[in-house]
């Protein structure tokens, strides 16, 4: 016997993940806060998401990241995490998310397997990222969420993630055609309980459908409500990281 959900059917829009997310931010009250860092109290407002994504995407494109390339994110929860995620997807590149408690060897495996060219991380995890590169990971650039100003040079250039938006202000916003049903936007990795972790390929449509399902079935929230996100490490991007505008 066929079983039917108690919830009504949903309609999944034929748009890219960033297009879906940015479209939702435009409906937020002016100046309304999307994310708050529980430790530093840094905030990200809905009205800032679109321009930060566009500026950061322009700078990443200028740095050489192209459609189909992979950018890795190795970080605990951070207010700039969704900007890195969405800016990468905006230009048709792919995000692979790493568990921040991984060892250098585990990081190297995922970076090599996913062929990640760029990585965004934090200062505390920079040594592991550099060790992974020395072990053979094909990294070309490293960006730090918590970096500011010139960070010097290593075998791989290390710079502040926040500088990307400043650079991107002076660059044209790239226009990359995206087929939501076919183009990949994320490759999270399995836990590896039966062997080495394996990449899970997710298209733009996969994640948009997931967000539409969440919006349809979740407890209804208003603009005055606050949703807490734990700082526990995760291999998959937690909902607030890529769906804050919901």
Coordinates of C-alpha atoms in Angstrom, one line a residue:
X1 CA 0.0 0.0 0.0
X2 CA 1.4 3.4 -0.9
X3 CA 2.0 5.8 1.9
X4 CA 1.5 9.5 1.6
X5 CA 3.0 12.3 3.7
X6 CA 0.8 14.2 6.0
X7 CA 2.2 17.3 4.6
X8 CA 1.1 18.9 1.3
X9 CA 3.2 18.5 -1.9
X10 CA 5.9 21.1 -2.5
X11 CA 7.0 22.9 -5.6
X12 CA 10.7 23.1 -6.0
X13 CA 11.7 26.3 -8.0
X14 CA 14.1 25.8 -10.9
X15 CA 16.8 28.2 -9.5
X16 CA 20.3 27.9 -8.3
X17 CA 21.0 27.8 -4.5
X18 CA 22.3 31.3 -4.3
X19 CA 19.5 32.7 -6.3
X20 CA 17.0 31.0 -4.0
X21 CA 18.8 32.2 -0.8
X22 CA 19.4 35.8 -2.0
X23 CA 15.8 36.1 -3.2
X24 CA 14.6 35.3 0.4
X25 CA 16.9 37.8 2.0
X26 CA 15.2 40.6 0.1
X27 CA 12.0 39.9 2.0
X28 CA 13.6 40.4 5.4
X29 CA 12.8 43.5 7.5
X30 CA 15.5 46.3 6.9
X31 CA 18.5 45.8 9.0
X32 CA 17.2 42.6 10.5
X33 CA 20.0 40.3 11.8
X34 CA 20.4 36.9 10.1
X35 CA 23.3 35.4 12.2
X36 CA 24.9 36.1 15.5
X37 CA 28.2 34.6 16.7
X38 CA 27.6 33.4 20.2
X39 CA 31.2 34.1 21.3
X40 CA 32.3 37.2 19.5
X41 CA 28.8 38.6 19.1
X42 CA 29.6 39.5 15.5
X43 CA 26.5 39.7 13.4
X44 CA 25.4 39.3 9.7
X45 CA 22.3 41.2 8.6
X46 CA 20.0 39.9 5.8
X47 CA 20.5 43.1 3.9
X48 CA 24.2 42.6 3.7
X49 CA 24.1 39.0 2.3
X50 CA 23.5 39.8 -1.3
X51 CA 26.3 42.4 -1.7
X52 CA 28.8 40.3 0.3
X53 CA 28.0 37.2 -1.8
X54 CA 28.4 39.2 -5.0
X55 CA 31.6 41.0 -4.0
X56 CA 33.2 37.8 -2.6
X57 CA 32.2 35.8 -5.7
X58 CA 33.8 38.5 -8.0
X59 CA 37.0 38.3 -6.0
X60 CA 37.1 34.5 -6.0
X61 CA 36.5 34.5 -9.7
X62 CA 39.3 37.1 -10.2
X63 CA 41.6 34.8 -8.1
X64 CA 41.0 32.0 -10.6
X65 CA 38.1 29.9 -9.2
X66 CA 35.9 28.8 -12.0
X67 CA 32.8 26.7 -12.6
X68 CA 33.4 23.1 -11.5
X69 CA 36.4 24.0 -9.3
X70 CA 36.2 23.0 -5.6
X71 CA 36.6 25.3 -2.6
X72 CA 36.9 23.6 0.8
X73 CA 35.7 25.0 4.1
X74 CA 37.4 23.8 7.2
X75 CA 35.9 25.8 10.1
X76 CA 33.6 25.7 13.1
X77 CA 30.5 27.8 12.9
X78 CA 31.3 31.4 11.8
X79 CA 29.0 34.3 10.6
X80 CA 31.0 34.4 7.3
X81 CA 30.5 30.7 6.6
X82 CA 27.3 31.2 4.5
X83 CA 29.0 34.0 2.5
X84 CA 31.9 31.6 1.6
X85 CA 29.4 28.9 0.7
X86 CA 27.0 31.0 -1.4
X87 CA 29.8 33.0 -3.1
X88 CA 31.4 29.8 -4.3
X89 CA 28.1 28.4 -5.6
X90 CA 27.3 31.7 -7.2
X91 CA 30.1 31.3 -9.7
X92 CA 29.3 27.6 -10.4
X93 CA 32.1 26.3 -8.2
X94 CA 31.6 23.6 -5.7
X95 CA 31.9 23.6 -1.9
X96 CA 33.3 20.6 0.1
X97 CA 32.9 20.9 3.9
X98 CA 35.4 19.4 6.3
X99 CA 35.0 18.3 9.9
X100 CA 37.1 20.9 11.9
X101 CA 38.4 18.2 14.2
X102 CA 39.9 16.2 11.4
X103 CA 43.6 15.4 11.5
X104 CA 46.0 16.7 8.8
X105 CA 45.9 13.3 7.2
X106 CA 42.2 13.2 7.1
X107 CA 42.0 16.7 5.7
X108 CA 44.6 15.8 3.0
X109 CA 42.5 12.8 1.9
X110 CA 39.4 14.8 1.4
X111 CA 41.2 17.7 -0.3
X112 CA 42.9 15.3 -2.7
X113 CA 39.8 13.3 -3.4
X114 CA 37.7 16.4 -4.0
X115 CA 40.5 18.1 -5.9
X116 CA 40.0 21.3 -3.9
X117 CA 42.0 24.2 -5.1
X118 CA 41.1 26.8 -2.5
X119 CA 40.4 26.4 1.3
X120 CA 38.7 28.7 3.8
X121 CA 39.6 28.1 7.4
X122 CA 40.5 29.8 10.7
X123 CA 43.9 30.6 12.2
X124 CA 43.7 27.7 14.7
X125 CA 43.4 25.2 11.9
X126 CA 45.9 26.8 9.5
X127 CA 48.8 24.5 10.6
X128 CA 46.7 21.4 9.7
X129 CA 45.8 22.9 6.4
X130 CA 49.4 23.6 5.6
X131 CA 50.4 20.0 6.7
X132 CA 47.7 18.6 4.4
X133 CA 49.1 20.6 1.5
X134 CA 52.6 19.3 2.2
X135 CA 51.1 15.8 2.2
X136 CA 49.9 16.3 -1.4
X137 CA 46.6 18.2 -1.2
X138 CA 46.4 20.4 -4.4
X139 CA 45.8 23.7 -2.6
X140 CA 46.6 26.9 -4.3
X141 CA 45.2 29.5 -1.9
X142 CA 44.2 29.7 1.7
X143 CA 41.8 32.2 3.2
X144 CA 41.2 32.8 7.0
X145 CA 37.9 33.8 8.4
X146 CA 39.6 35.4 11.4
X147 CA 42.5 37.0 9.4
X148 CA 42.9 40.8 8.8
X149 CA 45.3 42.7 6.6
X150 CA 48.3 41.1 4.9
X151 CA 49.1 37.7 6.4
X152 CA 52.5 37.2 4.8
X153 CA 53.3 34.3 2.5
X154 CA 53.9 30.6 2.8
X155 CA 54.4 28.0 0.1
X156 CA 50.7 28.7 -0.5
X157 CA 49.4 32.3 -0.3
X158 CA 47.5 32.9 2.9
X159 CA 45.1 35.9 3.1
X160 CA 42.1 37.2 5.0
X161 CA 38.7 36.1 3.8
X162 CA 37.3 39.5 4.6
X163 CA 39.6 41.1 2.1
X164 CA 37.8 39.3 -0.7
X165 CA 34.7 41.5 -0.4
X166 CA 36.8 44.6 -0.3
X167 CA 38.6 43.5 -3.5
X168 CA 35.3 42.4 -5.2
X169 CA 33.7 45.8 -4.8
X170 CA 35.9 47.0 -7.6
X171 CA 35.3 44.0 -9.9
X172 CA 32.3 43.1 -12.2
X173 CA 30.0 40.5 -10.7
X174 CA 30.5 37.3 -12.8
X175 CA 27.6 35.8 -14.6
X176 CA 27.8 32.1 -14.7
X177 CA 25.0 30.0 -16.3
X178 CA 23.9 27.3 -13.9
X179 CA 21.6 24.3 -14.5
X180 CA 20.1 23.6 -11.1
X181 CA 19.2 20.0 -11.9
X182 CA 22.7 19.1 -13.2
X183 CA 25.3 21.4 -11.8
X184 CA 26.9 20.3 -8.5
X185 CA 27.2 22.8 -5.7
X186 CA 28.4 20.8 -2.7
X187 CA 30.3 17.6 -2.0
X188 CA 30.1 16.8 1.7
X189 CA 31.7 13.5 2.9
X190 CA 30.3 10.5 4.6
X191 CA 31.5 9.4 8.1
X192 CA 33.7 6.7 6.7
X193 CA 32.5 4.0 9.1
X194 CA 33.0 1.3 6.5
X195 CA 36.1 2.6 5.0
X196 CA 37.5 6.0 3.9
X197 CA 35.0 8.9 3.8
X198 CA 33.3 9.2 0.4
X199 CA 32.0 12.3 -1.3
X200 CA 28.2 12.8 -1.7
X201 CA 27.5 14.9 -4.8
X202 CA 24.6 17.4 -4.3
X203 CA 23.2 19.6 -7.0
X204 CA 21.7 23.1 -6.6
X205 CA 18.3 21.5 -7.0
X206 CA 19.0 19.0 -4.2
X207 CA 19.7 21.7 -1.7
X208 CA 16.9 24.0 -2.8
X209 CA 14.5 21.1 -2.5
X210 CA 15.8 20.4 1.0
X211 CA 15.3 24.0 2.0
X212 CA 11.8 24.1 0.6
X213 CA 10.9 20.9 2.5
X214 CA 12.3 22.4 5.7
X215 CA 10.3 25.6 5.2
X216 CA 7.1 23.7 4.5
X217 CA 7.4 21.2 7.4
X218 CA 9.3 23.1 10.1
X219 CA 7.7 24.8 13.1
X220 CA 6.6 28.2 11.8
X221 CA 9.0 30.9 12.9
X222 CA 8.6 34.7 12.8
X223 CA 11.2 37.4 12.3
X224 CA 11.3 37.8 16.1
X225 CA 12.4 34.2 16.8
X226 CA 15.9 33.0 17.3
X227 CA 17.2 29.6 16.1
X228 CA 20.3 28.3 17.9
X229 CA 22.9 26.3 16.0
X230 CA 25.4 24.2 18.0
X231 CA 29.1 24.5 17.5
X232 CA 29.5 20.8 17.2
X233 CA 31.6 19.8 14.2
X234 CA 29.6 18.5 11.2
X235 CA 30.5 17.0 7.9
X236 CA 27.4 18.3 6.3
X237 CA 26.8 22.1 6.3
X238 CA 24.2 22.7 9.0
X239 CA 21.0 24.4 7.9
X240 CA 21.9 27.9 9.3
X241 CA 25.1 27.8 7.3
X242 CA 23.4 27.6 3.9
X243 CA 19.8 28.5 4.7
X244 CA 20.0 31.5 7.1
X245 CA 17.5 33.5 4.9
X246 CA 14.8 31.0 5.5

